[in-house]
Amino acid sequence: MSSNRRNNRGRGPDPLLELGRRRATRTPGPENAPAPDPSASYAIIADIAILLASPSDLTGILNKIVDGIIKVTGCERGFLMLREPDGGFSTFTGRYADMAKWEESDTPEISHTVRDRVADTHEPFAVSDLRLLDDFKTSDSIQAGGLVAAVCLPLVYRDELIGVIYADSTHMLPRPLDDNHQVLSAFATQASFAIENARNHGELEKGTGRDQKRDSPLAQKFTGDGMATRNKAMHEVIATVEKIAPSHITVLMHGETGTGKEVYARAIHRLSPRSGRPFIPVNCSGMPHELVESILFGHVRGAFSGAVADRPGLFEAADGGTLFLDEIGDMPLATQPKLLRVLETREVARVGDESVFRKVDVRIIAATHRDLSAAVESRAFRDDLFSRLNGAQIHLPPLRERREDIIPLAEYFLARSSAESGIPQPLLSAGARALLLANPWAGNVRGLKGAIEFGVHFRDERNVIQAGAIERFLGAAGAAPPPRDSSTLKAQMERYEESLLRQALAEHGGNVSRTAEALGLSRQQLHAKINKYGILPPREA
């Protein structure tokens, strides 16, 4: 079983799943499916990109995506299924080329073999004739249901499986599915983004409910995963966010995957005068290259095959608000000069009508995990665009460079995950804490969040997360185990003891009496250990 599949377990009751259970009813589908028209898919993808700016219309967006897959592949029906906390699936929406077939049953029979394979591998599955595959010749869905073709796409967001899109047919498909690989991937990316964007929107509305007393004074003004910090570099990040948020300056963020670039981009937007206007995130690496300009700048009718109507782009959709260009380093080189022109003139020209320019008032926040300076040197990124984006710089350090934040962040995720699951908050055993502190966290804050959610699900009967649960997650996620150096057990335990002492002193503001009480030590014992490890003299009680 993949680690990503495990990571999703332990999630509490999901409002989206409840919404899906209510909405997975007889929804109107496309008319009888004609022969697939791949060219039309580009217009559909561009339309959906605009709809993504409106998270309130989640059902409309997902219906349009499933309709698009039915149209492009020639399948007879399609379903979008969300992952349940227990690892199962709940049908969010069902769409048919012939809606009369939907009336026959409210519970669709699908190929569970296909769906479960995609859930386990996170790889797309597309076969025009299942009868040719030995694995499926004896399948009930083929023998009894008469299935011939099937398409199943994993919906993955930030390395986590959140659902699948499944489509099938009782006849051979009129076009090889290999021809539509890129288009299908684009549909899956859009669906994943739409679902998570809706979840994030709901979380921002209701707040996270974090205990802010443990945060720094600056951090108390923010909410969101990874904001709690005691790290000096992160305090500087938050101070920068606070300083630049009220302005209109363009921002360029740099940080490894999982460090929270979008979280801080949203914080800048929320603290800015634009907070009442749209915040539209777009992943530059997830857009098909031939559609980047249409998605960003819009297009007019007839601009390309399948463009049957004028459509605004994301710049127009974000007018008055903020456009977050994630992974800007993956922007196609051919599009970069056009993006530069928009940034300089604050005007966009839709694809197919470069003679008409529309004024836009959009703040740009860009982010990347790449070294853009090196990309400029290798001519993979334009120097003038880099200079234009580089108005205010924010560097988010990896979690391994802010180890003092690991346990406080773990406690925050622990409180949130247990609240979502409706259980008393579990305790972290000393061994589990040691593993968390020792791990290099290649996945950064996002990886730590996954470990805690996994631990909540696999807590023991005493409601304690033991080291074994953390080890299982780290092993499944391919994380490096804690260092097995040549030092003695005593030396390793002393390093852990020093870490706990520093953490406890920080939690209690350097107060010796309260720290000693929390650790179960006398004041004299604590002073002895402080002297042993050369910790700076704390404030006396």
Coordinates of C-alpha atoms in Angstrom, one line a residue:
M1 CA 0.0 0.0 0.0
S2 CA 1.4 3.4 -0.9
S3 CA 2.3 5.9 1.7
N4 CA 0.1 8.5 0.0
R5 CA -2.9 6.3 0.4
R6 CA -2.1 5.8 4.0
N7 CA -1.6 9.5 4.5
N8 CA -5.2 10.3 3.7
R9 CA -6.5 8.0 6.4
G10 CA -7.2 9.6 9.8
R11 CA -8.8 12.6 8.1
G12 CA -12.0 13.5 9.9
P13 CA -15.5 13.9 8.6
D14 CA -15.1 15.9 5.3
P15 CA -17.8 18.4 4.4
L16 CA -17.0 17.7 0.7
L17 CA -17.8 14.0 1.2
E18 CA -21.1 14.9 2.9
L19 CA -21.9 17.3 0.0
G20 CA -21.0 14.6 -2.5
R21 CA -23.4 12.1 -0.8
R22 CA -26.2 14.6 -1.3
R23 CA -25.3 15.6 -4.8
A24 CA -24.5 12.2 -6.3
T25 CA -28.0 12.0 -7.7
R26 CA -29.5 12.4 -11.1
T27 CA -27.4 15.3 -12.5
P28 CA -28.0 16.3 -16.2
G29 CA -25.2 14.9 -18.4
P30 CA -24.0 15.7 -21.9
E31 CA -26.2 14.7 -24.9
N32 CA -25.6 11.4 -26.5
A33 CA -21.9 11.3 -27.0
P34 CA -20.6 11.9 -30.5
A35 CA -17.3 10.7 -31.8
P36 CA -14.6 12.2 -29.5
D37 CA -13.3 15.6 -30.5
P38 CA -9.9 16.2 -29.0
S39 CA -9.6 19.7 -30.4
A40 CA -12.7 20.7 -28.4
S41 CA -11.0 19.6 -25.2
Y42 CA -8.7 22.7 -25.3
A43 CA -11.6 25.0 -25.0
I44 CA -13.1 22.9 -22.2
I45 CA -9.9 23.0 -20.3
A46 CA -9.6 26.7 -20.7
D47 CA -13.2 27.2 -19.6
I48 CA -12.6 25.1 -16.5
A49 CA -9.5 27.1 -15.7
I50 CA -11.7 30.2 -15.5
L51 CA -14.3 28.4 -13.4
L52 CA -11.6 27.5 -10.9
A53 CA -11.6 31.1 -9.8
S54 CA -15.0 30.5 -8.3
P55 CA -14.6 27.8 -5.6
S56 CA -18.3 28.1 -4.7
D57 CA -19.3 26.3 -7.9
L58 CA -17.4 23.1 -7.1
T59 CA -20.2 20.9 -8.4
G60 CA -20.4 22.8 -11.7
I61 CA -16.6 22.6 -12.2
L62 CA -16.4 18.8 -11.5
N63 CA -19.4 18.1 -13.6
K64 CA -17.8 19.9 -16.5
I65 CA -14.6 18.0 -16.0
V66 CA -16.4 14.6 -16.1
D67 CA -18.4 15.7 -19.1
G68 CA -15.1 16.7 -20.8
I69 CA -13.6 13.2 -20.2
I70 CA -16.8 11.6 -21.6
K71 CA -16.6 13.8 -24.7
V72 CA -12.9 13.4 -25.3
T73 CA -12.7 9.6 -24.8
G74 CA -16.1 8.6 -26.1
C75 CA -17.0 6.7 -22.9
E76 CA -20.7 6.3 -22.0
R77 CA -20.5 7.5 -18.5
G78 CA -18.2 8.9 -15.9
F79 CA -18.0 9.3 -12.1
L80 CA -15.9 11.4 -9.8
M81 CA -15.2 9.7 -6.5
L82 CA -13.7 11.2 -3.4
R83 CA -11.5 9.3 -1.0
E84 CA -13.1 8.5 2.3
P85 CA -11.2 8.7 5.6
D86 CA -11.3 4.9 5.9
G87 CA -9.7 4.4 2.5
G88 CA -13.0 3.8 0.6
F89 CA -14.7 6.0 -2.0
S90 CA -17.8 8.1 -2.1
T91 CA -19.3 9.1 -5.5
F92 CA -19.5 12.9 -5.7
T93 CA -21.1 13.1 -9.1
G94 CA -22.1 10.8 -11.9
R95 CA -22.5 11.8 -15.6
Y96 CA -23.9 9.9 -18.5
A97 CA -23.9 10.4 -22.2
D98 CA -27.4 9.0 -22.2
M99 CA -29.1 10.1 -19.0
A100 CA -31.8 7.5 -19.3
K101 CA -29.3 4.9 -18.1
W102 CA -28.7 6.8 -14.9
E103 CA -32.4 6.4 -14.1
E104 CA -32.0 2.6 -13.9
S105 CA -29.9 2.6 -10.7
D106 CA -28.7 5.1 -8.1
T107 CA -25.7 2.9 -7.3
P108 CA -23.4 2.5 -10.3
E109 CA -21.6 -0.8 -10.9
I110 CA -18.0 -0.1 -11.9
S111 CA -14.8 -2.0 -12.3
H112 CA -13.4 -2.0 -8.7
T113 CA -10.3 -3.7 -10.1
V114 CA -9.5 -0.7 -12.2
R115 CA -10.4 1.8 -9.6
D116 CA -8.4 0.1 -6.8
R117 CA -5.4 -0.4 -9.1
V118 CA -5.3 3.4 -9.7
A119 CA -5.8 4.1 -6.0
D120 CA -2.8 1.9 -5.1
T121 CA -0.4 3.0 -7.9
H122 CA -1.5 6.6 -8.4
E123 CA -1.0 5.9 -12.1
P124 CA -3.6 6.6 -14.7
F125 CA -5.3 3.6 -16.4
A126 CA -6.8 3.8 -19.9
V127 CA -7.6 0.7 -22.0
S128 CA -9.8 0.6 -25.1
D129 CA -10.5 -3.2 -24.8
L130 CA -10.3 -4.8 -21.4
R131 CA -11.1 -8.2 -22.9
L132 CA -7.5 -8.3 -24.2
L133 CA -6.0 -8.2 -20.7
D134 CA -5.6 -11.4 -18.8
D135 CA -6.1 -9.6 -15.4
F136 CA -9.6 -8.6 -16.5
K137 CA -10.9 -11.5 -18.5
T138 CA -12.6 -13.0 -15.4
S139 CA -13.6 -9.7 -13.8
D140 CA -17.3 -9.6 -12.7
S141 CA -17.7 -6.1 -14.3
I142 CA -16.6 -7.5 -17.7
Q143 CA -18.4 -10.8 -17.4
A144 CA -21.7 -9.6 -16.0
G145 CA -21.6 -5.9 -16.8
G146 CA -20.3 -6.1 -20.3
L147 CA -17.6 -3.5 -19.8
V148 CA -15.2 -3.2 -22.8
A149 CA -13.3 0.1 -22.2
A150 CA -12.3 1.9 -19.0
V151 CA -10.4 5.1 -18.1
C152 CA -9.5 5.9 -14.5
L153 CA -7.4 8.9 -13.4
P154 CA -5.9 9.5 -10.0
L155 CA -6.7 12.8 -8.3
V156 CA -3.5 13.7 -6.5
Y157 CA -2.9 17.0 -4.7
R158 CA 0.4 17.6 -2.9
D159 CA 1.3 13.9 -3.1
E160 CA -2.0 12.8 -1.5
L161 CA -4.7 10.8 -3.3
I162 CA -7.9 12.6 -2.8
G163 CA -10.1 10.7 -5.3
V164 CA -10.4 9.3 -8.8
I165 CA -12.3 10.0 -12.0
Y166 CA -13.6 6.8 -13.5
A167 CA -15.2 6.4 -17.0
D168 CA -16.2 3.3 -18.9
S169 CA -18.1 2.0 -21.9
T170 CA -19.7 -1.2 -23.1
H171 CA -18.2 -0.7 -26.6
M172 CA -14.8 -0.1 -28.2
L173 CA -13.8 3.5 -28.1
P174 CA -13.6 5.3 -31.4
R175 CA -10.2 6.8 -30.8
P176 CA -7.0 5.4 -29.2
L177 CA -6.7 6.7 -25.6
D178 CA -3.0 7.3 -26.0
D179 CA -3.9 10.3 -28.2
N180 CA -5.5 12.0 -25.3
H181 CA -3.0 11.4 -22.5
Q182 CA -2.0 15.0 -22.0
V183 CA -5.6 16.2 -22.1
L184 CA -6.7 13.6 -19.6
S185 CA -3.9 14.6 -17.3
A186 CA -4.9 18.2 -17.5
F187 CA -8.5 17.3 -16.6
A188 CA -7.2 15.3 -13.5
T189 CA -5.0 18.2 -12.4
Q190 CA -7.9 20.6 -12.6
A191 CA -10.2 18.3 -10.7
S192 CA -7.6 17.9 -7.9
F193 CA -7.1 21.6 -7.7
A194 CA -10.8 22.4 -7.6
I195 CA -11.4 20.0 -4.7
E196 CA -8.5 21.2 -2.6
N197 CA -9.3 24.8 -3.4
A198 CA -12.8 24.3 -2.1
R199 CA -11.4 22.6 1.0
N200 CA -8.9 25.4 1.6
H201 CA -11.6 28.0 1.0
G202 CA -13.8 26.5 3.7
E203 CA -10.9 26.3 6.2
L204 CA -10.0 29.9 5.6
E205 CA -13.6 31.0 6.3
K206 CA -13.9 29.1 9.6
G207 CA -10.3 29.5 10.7
T208 CA -8.1 26.9 12.1
G209 CA -8.7 27.3 15.8
R210 CA -5.1 27.1 16.7
D211 CA -3.9 27.8 20.2
Q212 CA -2.1 31.0 19.4
K213 CA -0.6 31.5 22.9
R214 CA 2.4 29.4 21.9
D215 CA 3.1 31.3 18.8
S216 CA 5.4 34.3 18.5
P217 CA 3.6 37.7 18.6
L218 CA 3.9 38.1 14.8
A219 CA 2.8 34.6 14.1
Q220 CA -0.4 35.2 16.2
K221 CA -1.7 37.4 13.4
F222 CA -1.7 34.5 10.9
T223 CA -3.5 31.2 10.5
G224 CA -2.5 28.3 8.3
D225 CA -0.4 25.2 8.2
G226 CA 3.2 25.9 9.1
M227 CA 2.7 29.4 10.5
A228 CA 3.6 28.6 14.1
T229 CA 7.3 29.2 14.6
R230 CA 10.0 29.9 17.1
N231 CA 12.7 30.1 14.3
K232 CA 14.5 33.4 13.8
A233 CA 14.5 33.1 10.0
M234 CA 10.8 32.3 10.0
H235 CA 10.1 35.3 12.3
E236 CA 11.9 37.4 9.6
V237 CA 9.7 35.8 6.9
I238 CA 6.5 36.8 8.9
A239 CA 7.9 40.3 9.5
T240 CA 8.4 40.6 5.8
V241 CA 4.9 39.4 5.0
E242 CA 3.5 41.9 7.4
K243 CA 5.5 44.7 6.0
I244 CA 4.8 44.1 2.3
A245 CA 1.2 42.9 2.5
P246 CA -0.4 46.4 2.4
S247 CA 1.6 47.4 -0.7
H248 CA 1.2 46.4 -4.3
I249 CA 4.8 45.2 -4.8
T250 CA 5.4 42.0 -6.7
V251 CA 6.6 39.1 -4.6
L252 CA 8.9 36.2 -5.5
M253 CA 9.0 33.3 -3.0
H254 CA 11.6 30.5 -3.0
G255 CA 11.4 27.3 -1.0
E256 CA 11.5 23.6 -1.3
T257 CA 8.3 21.6 -1.9
G258 CA 6.2 21.5 1.2
T259 CA 7.6 24.6 2.9
G260 CA 4.2 26.5 2.6
K261 CA 4.7 28.9 -0.2
E262 CA 0.9 29.0 -1.0
V263 CA 0.1 29.4 2.7
Y264 CA 2.2 32.6 2.9
A265 CA 0.9 33.9 -0.4
R266 CA -2.6 33.6 1.0
A267 CA -1.5 35.4 4.2
I268 CA -0.1 38.3 2.1
H269 CA -3.4 38.5 0.3
R270 CA -5.5 38.3 3.5
L271 CA -3.5 41.1 5.0
S272 CA -3.7 43.3 1.9
P273 CA -6.3 45.9 0.8
R274 CA -7.2 43.2 -1.9
S275 CA -8.4 40.7 0.7
G276 CA -12.0 41.1 -0.5
R277 CA -11.2 40.4 -4.1
P278 CA -10.2 37.0 -5.7
F279 CA -7.1 35.1 -4.7
I280 CA -6.4 32.8 -7.7
P281 CA -3.6 30.2 -7.4
V282 CA -2.3 28.6 -10.6
N283 CA 0.4 25.9 -10.9
C284 CA 2.5 26.8 -14.0
S285 CA 3.9 23.3 -14.2
G286 CA 0.4 21.8 -14.3
M287 CA -0.8 23.6 -17.4
P288 CA -0.4 22.1 -20.9
H289 CA 2.1 24.3 -22.7
E290 CA -0.2 25.0 -25.7
L291 CA -2.9 26.3 -23.3
V292 CA -0.9 28.5 -21.0
E293 CA -1.6 31.7 -22.8
S294 CA -5.3 31.0 -23.3
I295 CA -5.6 30.1 -19.5
L296 CA -3.7 33.2 -18.4
F297 CA -4.8 35.8 -20.9
G298 CA -8.0 34.4 -22.3
H299 CA -9.0 33.8 -25.9
V300 CA -11.6 34.9 -28.5
R301 CA -13.9 32.8 -30.5
G302 CA -12.1 31.0 -33.3
A303 CA -8.6 31.6 -31.8
F304 CA -8.0 27.8 -32.1
S305 CA -10.0 24.7 -32.9
G306 CA -12.6 24.3 -30.2
A307 CA -12.7 28.0 -29.1
V308 CA -16.4 28.5 -29.7
A309 CA -16.8 31.5 -27.5
D310 CA -14.8 34.4 -26.1
R311 CA -13.3 33.6 -22.7
P312 CA -11.5 35.8 -20.2
G313 CA -8.2 34.5 -18.7
L314 CA -7.1 34.3 -15.1
F315 CA -5.6 37.8 -15.2
E316 CA -9.1 39.2 -15.9
A317 CA -10.7 36.8 -13.4
A318 CA -8.2 38.0 -10.7
D319 CA -8.9 41.7 -11.5
G320 CA -8.6 43.7 -8.2
G321 CA -7.1 40.7 -6.4
T322 CA -4.0 38.5 -6.4
L323 CA -2.7 36.0 -8.9
F324 CA -0.4 33.4 -7.4
L325 CA 1.9 31.9 -10.0
D326 CA 3.2 28.8 -8.4
E327 CA 6.3 27.0 -9.9
I328 CA 7.0 30.1 -12.1
G329 CA 10.3 28.5 -13.1
D330 CA 8.3 26.0 -15.3
M331 CA 6.7 28.8 -17.3
P332 CA 7.3 28.0 -21.1
L333 CA 10.0 30.2 -22.5
A334 CA 7.7 31.3 -25.4
T335 CA 5.1 32.6 -22.9
Q336 CA 7.6 34.5 -20.7
P337 CA 7.9 37.7 -22.9
K338 CA 4.1 38.0 -23.0
L339 CA 3.8 37.6 -19.3
L340 CA 6.5 40.3 -18.9
R341 CA 4.5 42.7 -21.1
V342 CA 1.4 42.2 -18.9
L343 CA 3.4 42.8 -15.8
E344 CA 4.8 46.0 -17.2
T345 CA 1.7 47.4 -18.9
R346 CA -1.1 45.9 -16.7
E347 CA -2.9 45.1 -19.9
V348 CA -3.9 41.8 -21.4
A349 CA -4.7 40.8 -25.0
R350 CA -6.7 37.7 -25.5
V351 CA -5.3 35.0 -27.7
G352 CA -6.6 35.5 -31.3
D353 CA -7.2 39.2 -30.8
E354 CA -3.9 40.9 -30.0
S355 CA -5.2 44.3 -31.1
V356 CA -7.5 44.8 -28.1
F357 CA -5.9 45.4 -24.7
R358 CA -7.9 45.2 -21.5
K359 CA -6.7 46.9 -18.3
V360 CA -6.2 44.6 -15.3
D361 CA -5.3 45.5 -11.7
V362 CA -3.7 42.3 -10.4
R363 CA -1.0 41.8 -7.8
I364 CA 1.5 39.0 -8.7
I365 CA 3.0 36.6 -6.2
A366 CA 5.3 34.1 -7.8
A367 CA 6.9 31.1 -6.3
T368 CA 9.4 28.4 -7.2
H369 CA 11.6 25.7 -5.8
R370 CA 14.1 26.2 -8.6
D371 CA 17.2 28.4 -8.6
L372 CA 16.0 31.1 -11.0
S373 CA 19.4 32.8 -11.1
A374 CA 20.9 29.6 -12.5
A375 CA 17.9 29.3 -14.9
V376 CA 18.7 32.8 -16.1
E377 CA 22.3 31.8 -16.6
S378 CA 21.4 28.8 -18.7
R379 CA 18.8 30.9 -20.6
A380 CA 15.9 28.7 -19.4
F381 CA 14.4 31.8 -17.8
R382 CA 14.4 35.4 -19.1
D383 CA 16.5 37.8 -17.2
D384 CA 14.1 40.7 -17.7
L385 CA 11.2 38.7 -16.4
F386 CA 13.2 37.5 -13.4
S387 CA 14.1 41.2 -12.6
R388 CA 10.4 42.2 -12.9
L389 CA 9.2 39.4 -10.6
N390 CA 12.0 40.0 -8.0
G391 CA 10.3 42.9 -6.3
A392 CA 10.3 41.5 -2.8
Q393 CA 12.0 38.3 -2.0
I394 CA 10.9 35.7 0.6
H395 CA 12.9 32.6 1.2
L396 CA 11.2 29.8 3.2
P397 CA 13.7 27.6 5.0
P398 CA 13.3 23.9 4.9
L399 CA 12.0 22.2 8.1
R400 CA 15.3 20.6 8.8
E401 CA 16.7 24.1 9.4
R402 CA 14.0 25.0 11.9
R403 CA 14.0 22.0 14.2
E404 CA 12.8 24.0 17.1
D405 CA 9.5 24.2 15.3
I406 CA 9.0 20.5 14.7
I407 CA 7.3 19.6 18.0
P408 CA 5.1 22.7 18.2
L409 CA 4.0 22.1 14.6
A410 CA 3.4 18.5 15.4
E411 CA 1.2 19.4 18.4
Y412 CA -0.7 21.8 16.2
F413 CA -1.4 19.2 13.5
L414 CA -2.2 16.7 16.3
A415 CA -4.8 19.0 17.7
R416 CA -6.4 19.7 14.4
S417 CA -6.3 16.2 13.1
S418 CA -7.9 14.7 16.3
A419 CA -10.6 17.4 16.3
E420 CA -11.4 16.6 12.7
S421 CA -11.6 12.9 13.6
G422 CA -13.8 13.6 16.6
I423 CA -11.4 11.9 19.1
P424 CA -9.6 13.1 22.2
Q425 CA -6.2 14.5 21.3
P426 CA -3.6 11.7 21.5
L427 CA -0.2 12.1 23.2
L428 CA 3.1 11.8 21.4
S429 CA 5.4 9.3 23.1
A430 CA 9.0 10.2 23.9
G431 CA 10.2 7.8 21.2
A432 CA 7.8 9.3 18.6
R433 CA 9.1 12.8 19.5
A434 CA 12.7 11.6 19.1
L435 CA 11.9 10.3 15.6
L436 CA 10.2 13.5 14.6
L437 CA 13.2 15.5 15.7
A438 CA 15.7 13.2 14.0
N439 CA 14.0 13.0 10.6
P440 CA 15.4 15.1 7.8
W441 CA 11.9 15.9 6.5
A442 CA 12.4 15.9 2.8
G443 CA 8.6 16.7 2.5
N444 CA 9.0 19.6 5.0
V445 CA 5.9 20.9 6.8
R446 CA 3.6 18.9 4.5
G447 CA 5.5 15.7 5.3
L448 CA 5.3 16.4 9.1
K449 CA 1.5 17.0 8.7
G450 CA 1.2 13.6 7.0
A451 CA 3.1 11.8 9.7
I452 CA 0.9 13.2 12.4
E453 CA -2.3 12.4 10.6
F454 CA -1.0 8.9 10.1
G455 CA -0.1 8.6 13.7
V456 CA -3.5 9.8 14.8
H457 CA -5.1 6.9 12.8
F458 CA -2.7 4.3 14.2
R459 CA -2.6 5.5 17.8
D460 CA -2.5 2.7 20.5
E461 CA -5.3 1.7 22.8
R462 CA -4.1 4.2 25.4
N463 CA -4.5 7.0 22.9
V464 CA -0.8 7.4 22.5
I465 CA 1.2 7.7 19.2
Q466 CA 4.1 5.4 19.6
A467 CA 7.4 5.5 17.7
G468 CA 6.4 2.5 15.7
A469 CA 3.5 4.4 14.0
I470 CA 5.9 7.2 13.0
E471 CA 8.5 4.7 11.8
R472 CA 5.8 3.0 9.6
F473 CA 4.9 6.3 8.0
L474 CA 8.5 7.3 7.4
G475 CA 9.3 3.9 6.0
A476 CA 6.3 3.9 3.7
A477 CA 7.0 7.5 2.6
G478 CA 10.6 6.6 1.6
A479 CA 12.0 8.9 4.3
A480 CA 15.5 8.3 5.6
P481 CA 15.5 6.6 9.0
P482 CA 16.9 8.4 11.9
P483 CA 20.7 8.6 11.7
R484 CA 22.5 5.4 12.7
D485 CA 25.8 6.9 13.4
S486 CA 28.7 5.3 15.2
S487 CA 28.2 7.2 18.4
T488 CA 27.1 5.4 21.6
L489 CA 23.5 5.1 22.7
K490 CA 24.4 7.4 25.6
A491 CA 25.6 10.1 23.2
Q492 CA 22.4 9.9 21.2
M493 CA 20.2 10.0 24.3
E494 CA 22.1 13.0 25.5
R495 CA 21.4 14.8 22.2
Y496 CA 17.8 14.0 22.6
E497 CA 17.7 15.2 26.2
E498 CA 19.3 18.5 25.2
S499 CA 16.7 19.0 22.5
L500 CA 13.9 18.4 25.0
L501 CA 15.4 20.7 27.5
R502 CA 15.7 23.6 25.0
Q503 CA 12.2 22.9 23.8
A504 CA 10.8 22.9 27.3
L505 CA 12.6 26.1 28.3
A506 CA 11.4 27.8 25.2
E507 CA 7.8 26.7 25.9
H508 CA 8.0 28.2 29.5
G509 CA 9.7 31.4 28.5
G510 CA 13.0 30.4 30.3
N511 CA 11.2 30.1 33.6
V512 CA 13.2 27.4 35.6
S513 CA 10.6 26.6 38.1
R514 CA 7.8 26.0 35.5
T515 CA 10.2 24.1 33.2
A516 CA 11.4 21.9 36.1
E517 CA 7.9 21.1 37.1
A518 CA 6.8 20.2 33.6
L519 CA 9.8 17.9 33.2
G520 CA 9.4 16.3 36.6
L521 CA 12.8 17.6 37.8
S522 CA 13.9 19.6 40.8
R523 CA 15.3 23.1 40.2
Q524 CA 18.8 21.8 41.1
Q525 CA 18.5 18.9 38.6
L526 CA 17.4 21.2 35.9
H527 CA 20.2 23.7 36.6
A528 CA 22.8 20.9 36.5
K529 CA 21.5 19.8 33.0
I530 CA 21.5 23.4 31.8
N531 CA 25.2 23.7 32.8
K532 CA 26.0 20.3 31.3
Y533 CA 24.7 21.2 27.9
G534 CA 25.9 24.8 27.9
I535 CA 22.4 26.2 27.4
L536 CA 22.2 29.9 27.8
P537 CA 21.2 31.0 31.3
P538 CA 17.4 31.1 31.5
R539 CA 15.3 33.7 33.3
E540 CA 14.9 32.8 36.9
A541 CA 11.5 32.4 38.5

